[in-house]
């Protein structure tokens, strides 16, 4: 049996636990008696890659004083094409057929039955290719179940409705692509108390990074990070995360190697390089590359705004220098319990000037602490830095905002205020009573597409200035774009993973600034028509 080149006992071993080499060797030997099932590797022995063997030795070789395994939950987060499915299938078979557990119940779970079947099919092929197992295992392909006859143990794929069926007596669970779980129901049923009747159950969670920071996967990811960085301690939890840090250069091959421990083995460097080059040419692919190839948690699978380009427009914007200038407002009220955004856009006064942006945001005072804990967003820091304001109570006080806008009208020449019709009737009437010209702005493709495309064009050309406002930056980074068959686009509030109110308000104000400019009748749309990207 090949030996791991540099095996080091895990740093997460408890003081009273010990490493039992014989148990670890047995687990490694069992898996390496299996065969690969796909591609050019099909039929060859499953020789564990170093990172895989480290995990197996730690999980199955670190024992408590009573002789049972220390770890009962393993969280393995790693980029795609690193051999996740094969490792998960091998562990499922080890728990079912090689763990000496009578009537073991091992389950394969994923977002849906089809996804969970991927690991099962690999395991089934491994059984077919192994004479010793094929004589002892009964495969029930139609029900996605395999039974190890000597101990009457089974490995079973669960349907999406499994969370409603309690009564499991679990010895093992393999969760594939945990980040795709739509909610926490299945996870809770399969991991909370379901293995209490077993002496050493194992919940093996393996996934690529996701996009939803409100998910059970991100919650587990955060726990893993906290343990890895020493902020938390759980002797039963085994964390493994391979990935690039946010500040690291995503185009650097050294970063690729660090994030992909199987690079050059299960996936070629040329494939990653080609994916990177494609992402460089198409900003929409950048987030996909970061998530799938570098295992970074990203806002959404398709990033619309290239944030490096947005950051390059962090030119200084001064209220004092803009005083008296013509500008146009965009108002997005959202709901009374959410963020309200008001953005002013100042059209350029000459060819060398830029569209200047002044954003303002409000949230209810009483909810700020809850939001920080719930959303993991630094609202409290932004408030201290005067990038965000609060209104008294647990709902946004529209009267306060109206008074604030009235004062802005004394400082700037606000020609028009564009607003989303939803929920804005009373405030619109009040603003009109103050002397403002308020115009409704549709949220469909017809109205939103031209200024949304213009925002991208101006950003790429560095013809806007936003001062690096952190709240607006966060919202721009959150945008998910919806496209219709004609190629029109708009920001999608439902699909965007976080708030985008400020981005929507900016787009509305920009539209009015472009159409009206500093002179009556001026409009870039009239001069050259709609922009096609």
XYZ file of C-alpha atoms in Angstrom, residues 77-521:
445
model
C -15.236 22.353 0.679
C -13.243 22.142 -2.528
C -13.427 23.287 -6.201
C -15.052 21.174 -8.883
C -13.274 18.355 -10.708
C -11.117 17.508 -7.692
C -12.542 14.003 -7.266
C -15.402 14.809 -4.868
C -17.897 12.276 -6.174
C -15.405 9.399 -6.158
C -14.269 10.151 -2.607
C -17.867 10.483 -1.384
C -18.852 7.196 -3.044
C -15.870 5.386 -1.528
C -16.737 6.657 1.952
C -20.365 5.598 1.511
C -19.217 2.066 0.626
C -16.743 1.990 3.509
C -19.486 2.933 5.978
C -21.918 0.432 4.461
C -19.686 -2.554 3.769
C -16.445 -2.122 5.666
C -17.217 -0.530 9.014
C -18.361 -3.661 10.877
C -21.704 -2.054 11.748
C -24.712 -4.370 11.851
C -27.700 -3.119 9.846
C -25.965 0.135 9.099
C -28.128 2.796 7.468
C -26.175 5.012 5.118
C -27.923 7.696 3.081
C -26.989 9.787 0.083
C -28.487 13.270 0.066
C -28.375 16.261 -2.265
C -30.664 19.049 -3.452
C -32.708 16.517 -5.394
C -32.773 12.792 -6.069
C -30.990 13.183 -9.400
C -28.045 14.994 -7.807
C -27.828 12.439 -4.986
C -27.852 9.655 -7.578
C -24.550 10.880 -9.036
C -22.578 9.609 -6.043
C -24.729 6.472 -5.831
C -24.048 5.554 -9.461
C -20.306 5.899 -8.866
C -20.611 3.666 -5.806
C -22.665 1.099 -7.750
C -20.038 0.961 -10.511
C -17.317 0.548 -7.892
C -19.209 -2.459 -6.534
C -19.554 -3.973 -10.015
C -15.807 -3.602 -10.597
C -14.845 -5.174 -7.263
C -15.265 -8.993 -7.198
C -15.254 -9.175 -3.399
C -18.059 -6.637 -3.092
C -20.087 -7.714 -6.109
C -20.557 -11.169 -4.501
C -21.789 -9.639 -1.259
C -23.763 -6.614 -2.380
C -27.231 -6.603 -3.869
C -27.819 -3.658 -6.191
C -31.355 -2.330 -6.497
C -30.907 0.180 -9.291
C -34.565 1.169 -9.612
C -34.772 2.322 -5.987
C -31.175 3.611 -5.807
C -30.314 1.238 -2.993
C -27.501 -1.222 -2.407
C -27.498 -3.804 0.374
C -24.428 -5.387 1.962
C -25.762 -8.863 2.703
C -23.335 -10.047 5.466
C -24.539 -7.321 7.873
C -27.829 -6.432 6.145
C -26.583 -2.850 5.862
C -27.697 -0.532 3.087
C -26.812 2.645 1.238
C -29.897 4.518 0.016
C -30.509 7.652 -2.028
C -33.148 9.861 -0.440
C -35.786 11.851 -2.254
C -36.268 15.580 -1.697
C -39.257 14.854 0.575
C -37.164 12.836 3.011
C -37.159 15.598 5.600
C -40.781 14.725 6.431
C -39.935 11.101 7.240
C -38.470 10.855 10.706
C -37.309 7.658 12.372
C -33.890 7.242 10.781
C -31.206 5.247 12.611
C -28.257 6.670 10.760
C -24.731 5.289 10.665
C -23.660 7.522 7.803
C -24.835 10.376 5.596
C -23.120 11.652 2.477
C -24.309 15.157 1.541
C -23.181 16.013 -1.979
C -23.016 19.697 -3.016
C -24.442 20.989 0.242
C -24.534 24.510 -1.197
C -27.474 23.542 -3.448
C -29.788 22.686 -0.534
C -32.855 24.956 -0.906
C -33.378 25.089 2.860
C -32.180 23.403 6.061
C -35.040 20.913 6.527
C -33.364 17.833 5.063
C -30.037 18.693 6.694
C -31.590 19.048 10.136
C -33.536 15.791 9.906
C -30.471 13.854 8.780
C -27.983 15.310 11.270
C -29.856 16.336 14.415
C -30.128 13.296 16.666
C -30.631 10.811 13.837
C -27.461 8.912 14.751
C -27.867 8.899 18.528
C -28.412 5.144 18.590
C -25.072 4.554 16.802
C -21.674 4.668 18.490
C -19.784 6.428 15.695
C -22.035 7.892 12.997
C -20.384 9.973 10.283
C -21.973 12.891 8.479
C -19.797 13.546 5.449
C -20.562 16.920 3.862
C -18.768 17.708 0.610
C -19.406 20.728 -1.541
C -18.129 23.509 -3.728
C -18.585 27.069 -2.459
C -21.998 28.571 -3.115
C -23.660 31.944 -3.575
C -26.326 32.098 -0.850
C -24.949 33.457 2.423
C -28.267 32.720 4.150
C -28.031 28.964 3.460
C -27.296 26.001 5.731
C -24.120 25.454 3.706
C -22.808 28.944 4.415
C -23.686 28.504 8.077
C -21.628 25.298 8.129
C -18.888 26.976 6.112
C -18.675 29.747 8.711
C -18.404 27.192 11.494
C -15.584 25.461 9.625
C -13.762 28.767 9.117
C -14.184 29.672 12.795
C -12.701 26.318 13.846
C -9.857 26.563 11.336
C -8.992 30.051 12.570
C -9.304 29.139 16.251
C -12.404 31.170 17.119
C -14.489 28.086 17.884
C -13.779 24.564 19.082
C -15.819 21.436 18.369
C -13.893 18.156 18.763
C -16.532 16.268 16.748
C -16.300 18.567 13.700
C -13.591 18.078 11.054
C -13.118 21.105 8.726
C -11.389 21.075 5.341
C -11.512 24.104 3.011
C -9.449 24.454 -0.158
C -9.883 27.799 -1.877
C -8.496 31.206 -2.709
C -8.889 34.183 -0.408
C -10.895 37.123 -1.672
C -7.879 39.428 -1.857
C -5.746 36.959 -3.836
C -5.226 37.386 -7.576
C -7.715 35.032 -9.235
C -5.667 35.037 -12.458
C -2.459 33.780 -10.787
C -1.596 30.086 -11.470
C -0.046 29.887 -7.988
C -3.458 30.712 -6.542
C -5.045 28.032 -8.741
C -2.614 25.437 -7.396
C -3.295 26.392 -3.801
C -7.072 26.145 -4.287
C -7.011 22.936 -6.370
C -5.095 20.144 -4.609
C -5.765 17.728 -7.482
C -4.593 20.149 -10.180
C -2.572 18.260 -12.757
C -4.107 14.965 -11.645
C -7.892 15.043 -12.019
C -7.967 18.269 -14.041
C -5.290 19.730 -16.267
C -3.723 23.140 -15.792
C -4.656 23.927 -19.390
C -8.381 23.542 -18.609
C -8.182 25.999 -15.704
C -6.094 28.404 -17.766
C -8.630 28.315 -20.604
C -11.498 28.968 -18.154
C -9.570 31.903 -16.676
C -8.867 33.437 -20.082
C -12.553 33.158 -20.941
C -13.486 34.868 -17.664
C -11.056 37.687 -18.398
C -12.755 38.321 -21.727
C -16.284 38.021 -20.356
C -16.880 39.625 -16.936
C -20.098 37.626 -16.592
C -17.967 34.471 -16.228
C -15.693 35.827 -13.495
C -17.905 34.810 -10.586
C -18.435 31.355 -12.059
C -14.667 30.901 -12.306
C -14.137 32.131 -8.762
C -16.845 29.884 -7.348
C -16.194 26.659 -9.255
C -12.447 26.847 -9.918
C -11.222 28.766 -6.846
C -13.941 27.759 -4.370
C -14.831 31.309 -3.384
C -18.228 32.264 -2.019
C -19.626 34.791 -4.488
C -22.738 36.931 -4.589
C -24.344 35.076 -7.449
C -23.306 32.690 -10.155
C -23.184 35.441 -12.789
C -21.613 38.736 -11.749
C -22.912 41.601 -13.834
C -20.803 44.474 -12.623
C -17.024 43.856 -12.888
C -16.052 45.252 -9.499
C -12.488 46.078 -10.510
C -13.947 48.429 -13.126
C -16.399 49.864 -10.614
C -13.617 50.468 -8.086
C -11.595 52.251 -10.768
C -14.345 54.908 -10.760
C -13.830 55.813 -7.083
C -13.055 59.400 -8.028
C -13.660 61.963 -5.303
C -17.181 63.362 -5.079
C -17.649 66.463 -2.900
C -21.027 67.856 -1.851
C -19.458 71.284 -1.456
C -18.033 71.312 -4.989
C -21.366 70.152 -6.424
C -23.429 72.740 -4.550
C -25.819 74.572 -6.863
C -25.311 72.109 -9.714
C -28.167 70.572 -11.707
C -28.856 66.981 -10.679
C -31.490 64.249 -10.884
C -32.729 61.973 -8.133
C -33.657 58.308 -7.981
C -35.848 57.131 -5.105
C -36.312 53.469 -4.125
C -38.427 53.127 -0.992
C -38.402 49.323 -0.841
C -40.445 48.570 2.313
C -40.771 50.358 5.642
C -38.633 47.694 7.351
C -35.937 47.615 4.693
C -33.333 49.931 3.157
C -34.543 53.136 1.526
C -32.227 54.647 -1.073
C -32.094 58.133 -2.584
C -29.382 58.798 -5.171
C -28.463 62.048 -6.903
C -26.704 61.970 -10.280
C -25.029 65.136 -11.599
C -24.542 65.246 -15.383
C -21.091 66.360 -16.614
C -20.638 70.059 -17.419
C -18.045 69.465 -20.155
C -16.272 66.678 -22.032
C -13.689 66.212 -19.289
C -16.264 65.983 -16.498
C -17.939 62.806 -15.243
C -21.383 61.791 -14.039
C -21.079 62.337 -10.279
C -23.083 60.185 -7.880
C -24.194 61.070 -4.340
C -26.073 58.204 -2.616
C -28.014 58.301 0.666
C -29.394 55.324 2.616
C -31.690 54.811 5.593
C -32.706 51.844 7.765
C -34.710 51.636 11.029
C -32.635 52.326 14.143
C -34.065 49.488 16.225
C -33.291 46.785 13.666
C -29.630 47.584 12.980
C -28.127 45.124 15.500
C -30.414 42.333 14.307
C -29.477 43.018 10.695
C -25.750 42.879 11.445
C -26.096 39.451 13.091
C -28.610 38.071 10.606
C -27.197 39.376 7.328
C -23.472 39.498 8.235
C -23.426 43.002 6.720
C -21.615 45.859 8.586
C -24.541 48.277 8.828
C -23.289 49.445 12.225
C -19.853 50.320 10.816
C -21.402 52.150 7.867
C -23.559 54.144 10.266
C -20.523 55.217 12.325
C -18.779 56.244 9.114
C -21.843 58.295 8.012
C -22.420 56.173 4.924
C -25.795 55.067 6.280
C -28.410 56.852 8.357
C -31.061 55.496 10.698
C -34.553 56.709 11.524
C -36.192 56.216 14.901
C -38.225 53.074 15.580
C -38.417 49.702 13.860
C -39.653 51.007 10.501
C -38.232 53.631 8.156
C -39.646 57.065 8.980
C -40.578 58.525 5.610
C -41.209 61.983 7.081
C -37.553 62.161 8.136
C -36.456 61.275 4.610
C -38.790 63.841 3.057
C -37.292 66.570 5.256
C -33.781 65.394 4.348
C -34.564 65.554 0.615
C -36.108 69.009 1.099
C -32.798 70.226 2.599
C -30.879 68.651 -0.304
C -33.115 70.686 -2.607
C -31.861 73.858 -0.940
C -28.252 72.853 -1.652
C -28.574 71.315 -5.150
C -30.690 72.113 -8.205
C -32.747 68.877 -8.252
C -34.554 69.039 -11.595
C -36.455 65.730 -11.281
C -36.874 62.807 -8.933
C -37.593 59.439 -10.558
C -39.346 56.894 -8.382
C -40.519 53.301 -8.394
C -44.321 53.472 -8.238
C -44.505 50.700 -5.627
C -45.486 52.045 -2.212
C -44.461 55.625 -2.968
C -47.829 57.372 -3.387
C -47.877 59.406 -0.171
C -44.217 60.417 -0.282
C -44.579 61.466 -3.920
C -47.472 63.725 -3.012
C -45.481 65.225 -0.153
C -42.432 65.834 -2.347
C -44.590 67.443 -5.004
C -46.007 69.659 -2.267
C -42.446 70.785 -1.527
C -42.059 71.888 -5.143
C -40.144 68.907 -6.588
C -40.876 67.493 -10.035
C -41.499 63.794 -9.433
C -41.732 61.347 -12.344
C -42.786 57.664 -12.185
C -40.223 55.180 -13.486
C -41.256 51.731 -14.688
C -39.291 48.736 -13.462
C -39.748 46.651 -16.619
C -37.284 46.001 -19.433
C -38.551 48.940 -21.520
C -37.583 51.586 -18.979
C -34.719 49.905 -17.132
C -32.670 48.456 -19.979
C -31.260 51.656 -21.605
C -29.917 53.264 -18.404
C -28.679 49.915 -17.058
C -26.602 49.420 -20.189
C -25.445 53.037 -20.007
C -24.289 52.501 -16.415
C -22.081 49.637 -17.557
C -20.732 51.622 -20.511
C -19.919 54.665 -18.377
C -18.266 52.459 -15.760
C -16.049 50.719 -18.306
C -15.092 54.125 -19.763
C -14.464 55.605 -16.275
C -16.954 58.368 -16.978
C -18.689 58.158 -13.614
C -17.463 59.177 -10.157
C -18.919 57.594 -7.030
C -16.294 58.277 -4.364
C -16.012 54.609 -3.421
C -19.191 54.734 -1.313
C -19.158 51.297 0.445
C -22.942 50.805 0.676
C -23.444 51.552 -3.008
C -20.470 49.331 -3.877
C -21.987 46.453 -1.911
C -25.270 46.862 -3.759
C -23.601 47.031 -7.173
C -21.797 43.792 -6.325
C -25.143 42.201 -5.477
C -26.831 42.795 -8.820
C -28.246 39.854 -10.726
C -29.331 40.781 -14.247
C -32.371 39.370 -16.035
C -32.387 39.386 -19.835
C -35.398 39.113 -22.147
C -35.369 37.402 -25.576
C -34.722 40.758 -27.278
C -31.552 41.345 -25.291
C -32.990 43.948 -22.932
C -31.720 43.798 -19.365
C -32.763 44.889 -15.903
C -31.616 44.390 -12.328
C -33.608 41.582 -10.717
C -34.436 42.189 -7.050
C -35.822 38.685 -6.560
C -32.743 36.847 -7.820
C -30.126 39.219 -6.435
C -28.832 37.588 -3.256
C -28.625 40.843 -1.257
C -30.006 44.382 -1.424
C -29.738 46.392 -4.639
C -31.983 49.377 -3.812
C -29.171 51.885 -4.242
C -28.204 50.424 -7.601
C -31.804 50.684 -8.838
C -32.069 54.279 -7.593
C -28.784 55.085 -9.373
C -30.043 53.618 -12.641
C -33.270 55.642 -12.460
C -31.442 58.901 -11.663
C -28.860 58.219 -14.377
C -31.637 57.804 -16.931
C -33.040 61.243 -16.134
C -29.553 62.803 -16.087
C -28.743 61.371 -19.524
C -32.091 62.293 -21.038
C -32.251 65.839 -19.673
C -28.648 66.788 -18.941
C -27.767 70.355 -18.043
C -29.860 71.814 -20.829
C -33.540 71.249 -21.614
C -34.039 68.640 -24.340
